[in-house]
Short mmCIF file of C-alpha atoms in Angstrom, two decimals:
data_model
loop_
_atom_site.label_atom_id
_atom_site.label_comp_id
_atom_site.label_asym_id
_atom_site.label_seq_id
_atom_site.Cartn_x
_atom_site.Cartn_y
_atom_site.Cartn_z
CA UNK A 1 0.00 0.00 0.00
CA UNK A 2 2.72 2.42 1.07
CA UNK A 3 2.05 5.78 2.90
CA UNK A 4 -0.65 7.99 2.52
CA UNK A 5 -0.16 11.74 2.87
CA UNK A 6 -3.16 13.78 3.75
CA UNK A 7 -4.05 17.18 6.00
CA UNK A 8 -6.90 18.83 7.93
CA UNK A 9 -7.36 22.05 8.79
CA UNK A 10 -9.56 23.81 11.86
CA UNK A 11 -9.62 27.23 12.87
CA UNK A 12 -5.39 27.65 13.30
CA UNK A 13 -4.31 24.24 13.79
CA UNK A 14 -3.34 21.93 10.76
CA UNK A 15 -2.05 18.61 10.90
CA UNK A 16 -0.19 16.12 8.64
CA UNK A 17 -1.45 12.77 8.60
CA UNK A 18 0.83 9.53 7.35
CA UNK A 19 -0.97 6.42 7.24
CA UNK A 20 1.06 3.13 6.96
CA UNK A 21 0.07 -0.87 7.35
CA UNK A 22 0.39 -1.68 10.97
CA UNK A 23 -0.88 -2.34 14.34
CA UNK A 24 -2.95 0.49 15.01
CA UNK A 25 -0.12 3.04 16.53
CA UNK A 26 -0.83 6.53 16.75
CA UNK A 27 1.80 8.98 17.35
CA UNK A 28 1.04 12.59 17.53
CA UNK A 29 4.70 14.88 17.34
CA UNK A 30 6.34 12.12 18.40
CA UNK A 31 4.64 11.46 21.43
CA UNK A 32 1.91 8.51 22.22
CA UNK A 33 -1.77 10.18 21.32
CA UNK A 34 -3.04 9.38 24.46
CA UNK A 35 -0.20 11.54 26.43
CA UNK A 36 -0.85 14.32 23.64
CA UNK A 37 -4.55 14.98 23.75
CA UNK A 38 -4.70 13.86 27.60
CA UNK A 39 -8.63 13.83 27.92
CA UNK A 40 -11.06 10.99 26.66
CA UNK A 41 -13.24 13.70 24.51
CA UNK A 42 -10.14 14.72 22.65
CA UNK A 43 -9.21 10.90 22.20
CA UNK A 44 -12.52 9.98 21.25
CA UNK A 45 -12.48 12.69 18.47
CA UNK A 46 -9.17 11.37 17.02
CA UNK A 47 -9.99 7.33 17.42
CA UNK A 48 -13.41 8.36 15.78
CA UNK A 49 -12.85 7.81 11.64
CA UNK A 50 -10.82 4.53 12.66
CA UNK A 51 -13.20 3.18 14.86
CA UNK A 52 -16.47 3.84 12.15
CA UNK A 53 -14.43 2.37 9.70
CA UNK A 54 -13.31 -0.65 11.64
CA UNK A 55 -9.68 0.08 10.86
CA UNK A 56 -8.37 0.80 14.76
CA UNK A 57 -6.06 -1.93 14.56
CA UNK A 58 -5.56 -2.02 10.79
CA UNK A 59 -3.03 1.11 10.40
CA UNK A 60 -0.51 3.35 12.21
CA UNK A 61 -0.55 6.84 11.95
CA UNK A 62 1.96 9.26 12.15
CA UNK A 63 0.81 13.15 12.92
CA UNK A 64 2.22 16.19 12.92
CA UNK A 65 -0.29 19.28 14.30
CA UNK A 66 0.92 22.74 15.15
CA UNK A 67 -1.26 25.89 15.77
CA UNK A 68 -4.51 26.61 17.52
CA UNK A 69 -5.78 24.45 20.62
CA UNK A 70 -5.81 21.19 21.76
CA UNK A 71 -9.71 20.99 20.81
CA UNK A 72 -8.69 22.61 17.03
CA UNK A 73 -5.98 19.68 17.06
CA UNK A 74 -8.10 17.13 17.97
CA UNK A 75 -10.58 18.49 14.88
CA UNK A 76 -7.72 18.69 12.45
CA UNK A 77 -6.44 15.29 13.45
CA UNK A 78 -9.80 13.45 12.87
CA UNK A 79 -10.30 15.50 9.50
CA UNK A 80 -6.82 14.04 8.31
CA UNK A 81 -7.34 10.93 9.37
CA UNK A 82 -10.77 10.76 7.47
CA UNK A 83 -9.91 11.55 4.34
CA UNK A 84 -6.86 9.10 4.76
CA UNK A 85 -9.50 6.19 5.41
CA UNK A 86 -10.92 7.27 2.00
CA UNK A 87 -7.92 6.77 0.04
CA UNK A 88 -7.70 3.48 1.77
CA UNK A 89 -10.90 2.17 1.00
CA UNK A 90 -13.85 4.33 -1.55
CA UNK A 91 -16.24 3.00 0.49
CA UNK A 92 -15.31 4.34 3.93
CA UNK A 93 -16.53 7.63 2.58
CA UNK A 94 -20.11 6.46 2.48
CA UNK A 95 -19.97 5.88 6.28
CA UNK A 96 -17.75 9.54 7.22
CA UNK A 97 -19.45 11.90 4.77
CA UNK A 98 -23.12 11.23 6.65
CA UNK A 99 -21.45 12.01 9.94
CA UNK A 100 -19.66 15.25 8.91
CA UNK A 101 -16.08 13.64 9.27
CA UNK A 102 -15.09 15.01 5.48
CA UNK A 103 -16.23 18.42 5.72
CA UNK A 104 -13.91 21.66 6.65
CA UNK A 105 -15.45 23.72 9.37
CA UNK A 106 -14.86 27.59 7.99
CA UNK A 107 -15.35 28.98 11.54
CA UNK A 108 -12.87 31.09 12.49
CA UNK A 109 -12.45 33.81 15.28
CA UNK A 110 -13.17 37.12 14.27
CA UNK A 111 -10.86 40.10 13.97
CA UNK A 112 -11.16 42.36 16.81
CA UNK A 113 -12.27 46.13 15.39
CA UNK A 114 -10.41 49.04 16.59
CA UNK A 115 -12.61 51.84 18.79
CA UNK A 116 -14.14 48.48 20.74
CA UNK A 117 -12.39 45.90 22.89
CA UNK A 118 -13.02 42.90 21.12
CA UNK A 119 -14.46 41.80 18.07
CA UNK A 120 -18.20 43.23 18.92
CA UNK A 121 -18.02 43.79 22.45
CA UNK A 122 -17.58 48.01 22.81
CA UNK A 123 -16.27 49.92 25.57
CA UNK A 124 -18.05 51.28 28.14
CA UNK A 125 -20.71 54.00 27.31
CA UNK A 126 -21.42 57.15 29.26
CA UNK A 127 -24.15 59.26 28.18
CA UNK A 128 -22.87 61.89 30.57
#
């Protein structure tokens, strides 16, 4: 099969997905996932294309993910990994697409505006 390259994207973060034949190892900048993204949400949301398509034990996966959060990591993880189980297999994208695995989030935080103190909340008024 060889190695399959793909990324996600959410909000700031972006990660780098390589998928390889193995025993189900996931390493996120060279560190085990599960010290990386430390709660079981965050694990969940990574674990979460390999478990629907019954590949947890079928691949390793190699990540690298810099920018944003550990929540927009997470995201951008799971988004990699997705589109990685497509190239695998065509008809893993049947069972991701329904659940909203494949498709980029375009939320992003908005700019603050000068004259205000964030990006719509305004300073105090004072009518006198």
């Amino acid at each position: 099969m060889g190695v399959i390259h793909k990324i996600g994207r959410r909000k700031c973060a972006v990660a780098r997905v390589y998928v390889s034949e193995g025993t189900g190892k996931i390493t996120v900048n060279k560190r085990e996932f599960t010290n990386y993204f430390p709660t079981a949400t965050l694990q969940y949301k990574v674990m979460q294309p390999m478990s629907m398509t019954e590949n947890a034990s079928n691949f390793d996966v190699k990540v690298n993910v810099y920018g944003g959060g550990s929540t927009g990591q997470a995201e951008a993880v799971r988004m990699a990994i997705a589109r990685a189980m497509c190239e695998v297999e065509a008809e893993n994208r049947a069972i991701l697409k329904p659940e909203g695995l494949l498709t980029r989030d375009p939320r992003m935080v908005e700019r603050k505006k000068f004259g205000q103190k964030k990006a719509r909340k305004r300073f105090q008024f004072s009518k006198r």
